[in-house]
mmCIF file of C-alpha atoms in Angstrom:
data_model
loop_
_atom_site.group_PDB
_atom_site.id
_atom_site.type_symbol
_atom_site.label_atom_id
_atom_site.label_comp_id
_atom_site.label_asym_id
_atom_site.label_seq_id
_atom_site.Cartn_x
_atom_site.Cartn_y
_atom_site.Cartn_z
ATOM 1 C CA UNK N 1 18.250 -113.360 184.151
ATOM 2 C CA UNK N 2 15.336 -110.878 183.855
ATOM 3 C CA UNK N 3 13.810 -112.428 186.605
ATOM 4 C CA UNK N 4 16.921 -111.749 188.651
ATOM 5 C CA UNK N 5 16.662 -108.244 187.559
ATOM 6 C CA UNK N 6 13.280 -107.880 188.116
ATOM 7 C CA UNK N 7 13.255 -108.844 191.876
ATOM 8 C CA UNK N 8 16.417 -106.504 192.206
ATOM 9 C CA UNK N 9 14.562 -103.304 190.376
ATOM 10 C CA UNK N 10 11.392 -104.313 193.317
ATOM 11 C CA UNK N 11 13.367 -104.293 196.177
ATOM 12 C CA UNK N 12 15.147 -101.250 195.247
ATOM 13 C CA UNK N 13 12.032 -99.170 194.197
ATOM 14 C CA UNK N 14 10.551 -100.877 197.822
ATOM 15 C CA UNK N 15 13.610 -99.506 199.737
ATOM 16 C CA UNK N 16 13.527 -95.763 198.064
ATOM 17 C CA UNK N 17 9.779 -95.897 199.202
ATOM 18 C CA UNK N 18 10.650 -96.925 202.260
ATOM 19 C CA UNK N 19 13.140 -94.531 202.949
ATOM 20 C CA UNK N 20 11.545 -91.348 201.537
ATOM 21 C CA UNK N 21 8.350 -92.155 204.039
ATOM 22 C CA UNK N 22 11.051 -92.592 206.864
ATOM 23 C CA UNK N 23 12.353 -89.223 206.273
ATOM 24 C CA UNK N 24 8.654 -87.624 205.776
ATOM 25 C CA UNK N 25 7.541 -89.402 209.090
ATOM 26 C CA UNK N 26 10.642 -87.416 210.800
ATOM 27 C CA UNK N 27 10.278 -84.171 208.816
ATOM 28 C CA UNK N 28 6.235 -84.250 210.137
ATOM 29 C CA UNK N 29 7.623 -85.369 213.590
ATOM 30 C CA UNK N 30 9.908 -82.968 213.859
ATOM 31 C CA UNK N 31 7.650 -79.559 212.427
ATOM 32 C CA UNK N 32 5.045 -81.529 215.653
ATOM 33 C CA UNK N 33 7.486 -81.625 218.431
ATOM 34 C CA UNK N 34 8.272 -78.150 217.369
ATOM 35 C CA UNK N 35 5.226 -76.569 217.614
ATOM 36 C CA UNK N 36 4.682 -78.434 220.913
ATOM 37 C CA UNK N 37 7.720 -76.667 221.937
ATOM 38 C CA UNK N 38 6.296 -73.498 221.020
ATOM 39 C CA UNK N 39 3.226 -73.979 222.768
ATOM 40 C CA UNK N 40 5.438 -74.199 226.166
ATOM 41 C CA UNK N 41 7.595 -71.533 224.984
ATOM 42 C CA UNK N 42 4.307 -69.545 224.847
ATOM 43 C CA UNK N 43 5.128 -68.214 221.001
ATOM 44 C CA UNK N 44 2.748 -66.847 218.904
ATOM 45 C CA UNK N 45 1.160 -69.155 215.843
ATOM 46 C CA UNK N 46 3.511 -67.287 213.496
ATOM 47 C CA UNK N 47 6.715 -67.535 215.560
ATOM 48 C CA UNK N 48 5.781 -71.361 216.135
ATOM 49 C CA UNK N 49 5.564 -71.760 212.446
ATOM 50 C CA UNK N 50 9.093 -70.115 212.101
ATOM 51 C CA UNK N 51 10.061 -72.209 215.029
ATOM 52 C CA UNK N 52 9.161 -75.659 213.383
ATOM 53 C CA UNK N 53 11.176 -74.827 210.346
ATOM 54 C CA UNK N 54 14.049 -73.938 212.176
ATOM 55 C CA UNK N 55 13.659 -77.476 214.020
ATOM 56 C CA UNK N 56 13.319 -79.210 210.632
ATOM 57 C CA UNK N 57 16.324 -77.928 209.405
ATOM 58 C CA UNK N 58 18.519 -78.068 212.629
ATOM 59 C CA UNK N 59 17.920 -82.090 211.945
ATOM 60 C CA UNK N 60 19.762 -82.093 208.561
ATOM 61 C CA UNK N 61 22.740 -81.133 211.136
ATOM 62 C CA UNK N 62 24.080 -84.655 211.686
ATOM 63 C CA UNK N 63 22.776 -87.790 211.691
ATOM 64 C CA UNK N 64 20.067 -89.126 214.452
ATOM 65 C CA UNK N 65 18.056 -87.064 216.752
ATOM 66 C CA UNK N 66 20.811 -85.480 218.587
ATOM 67 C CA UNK N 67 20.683 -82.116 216.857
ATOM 68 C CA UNK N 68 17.029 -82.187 217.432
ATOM 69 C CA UNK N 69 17.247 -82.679 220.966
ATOM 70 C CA UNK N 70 20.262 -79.949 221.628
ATOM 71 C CA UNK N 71 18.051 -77.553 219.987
ATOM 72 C CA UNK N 72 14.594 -78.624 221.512
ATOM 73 C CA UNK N 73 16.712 -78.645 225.185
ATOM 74 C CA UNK N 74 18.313 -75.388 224.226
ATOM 75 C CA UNK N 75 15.177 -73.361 222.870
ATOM 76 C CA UNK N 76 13.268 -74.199 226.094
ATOM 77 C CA UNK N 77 15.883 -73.972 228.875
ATOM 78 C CA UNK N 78 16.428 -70.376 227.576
ATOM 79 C CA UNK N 79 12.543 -69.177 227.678
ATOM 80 C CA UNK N 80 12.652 -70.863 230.981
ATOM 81 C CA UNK N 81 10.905 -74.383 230.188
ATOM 82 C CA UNK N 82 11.782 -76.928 232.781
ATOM 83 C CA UNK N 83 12.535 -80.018 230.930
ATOM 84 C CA UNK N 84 15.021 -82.787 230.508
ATOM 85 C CA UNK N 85 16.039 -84.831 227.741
ATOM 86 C CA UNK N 86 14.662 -87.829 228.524
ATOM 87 C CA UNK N 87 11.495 -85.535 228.566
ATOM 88 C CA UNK N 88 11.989 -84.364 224.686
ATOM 89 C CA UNK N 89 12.399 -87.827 223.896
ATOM 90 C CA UNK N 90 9.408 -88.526 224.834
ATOM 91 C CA UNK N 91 7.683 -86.023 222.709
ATOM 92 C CA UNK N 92 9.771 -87.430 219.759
ATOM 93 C CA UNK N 93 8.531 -90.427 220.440
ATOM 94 C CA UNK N 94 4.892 -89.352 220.662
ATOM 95 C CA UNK N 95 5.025 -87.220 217.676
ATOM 96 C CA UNK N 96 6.799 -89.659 215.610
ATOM 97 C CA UNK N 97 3.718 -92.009 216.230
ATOM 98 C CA UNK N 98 1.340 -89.279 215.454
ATOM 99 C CA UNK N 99 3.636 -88.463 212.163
ATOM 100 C CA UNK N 100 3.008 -91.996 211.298
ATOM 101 C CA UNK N 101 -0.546 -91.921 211.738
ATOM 102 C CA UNK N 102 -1.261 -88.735 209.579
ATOM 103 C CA UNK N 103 0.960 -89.969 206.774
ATOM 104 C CA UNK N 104 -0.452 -92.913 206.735
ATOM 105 C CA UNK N 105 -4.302 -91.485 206.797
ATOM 106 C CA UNK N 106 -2.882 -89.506 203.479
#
């Protein structure tokens, strides 16, 4: 049976790795997008800094990108940003790819 156990003590330790670099790809993706956001918004480095971790945490709102998105759309409708969703899923997108690639460079 220790073999059993084994392979079961693996896959779990695989999935908690797994999972914890899903949520630091996000968390990266999200502080990104954010600071892209502040670049349109025109804010200054320290108010984009104070910007992305107000993004970060709007995330732990509900599940999936939606918070993200209500807040991105939000934030830059009301400094006068023309953009649409479809547009801030974009960035996500792009930043979640570029979230990948620094985590993975280490």
């Amino acid at each position: 049976m220790t073999t059993f156990d084994d392979r079961e003590r693996a896959f779990e330790t695989q999935f908690a790795r797994e999972e914890d670099l899903a949520f630091r790809v996000t968390a990266r993706r999200n502080k990104l997008v954010a600071h892209w956001a502040a670049g349109l918004m025109k804010l200054s480095a320290d108010d984009a800094d104070a910007y992305a971790k107000s993004v970060v945490q709007a995330d732990f709102e509900e599940a999936g990108d939606a918070d993200v998105v209500r807040k991105l759309l939000g934030d830059l409708a009301a400094a006068g940003v023309e953009i649409d969703e479809a547009g801030i899923r974009r960035a996500l997108d792009e930043h979640a790819a570029e979230a990948q690639r620094q985590l993975s460079a280490g």
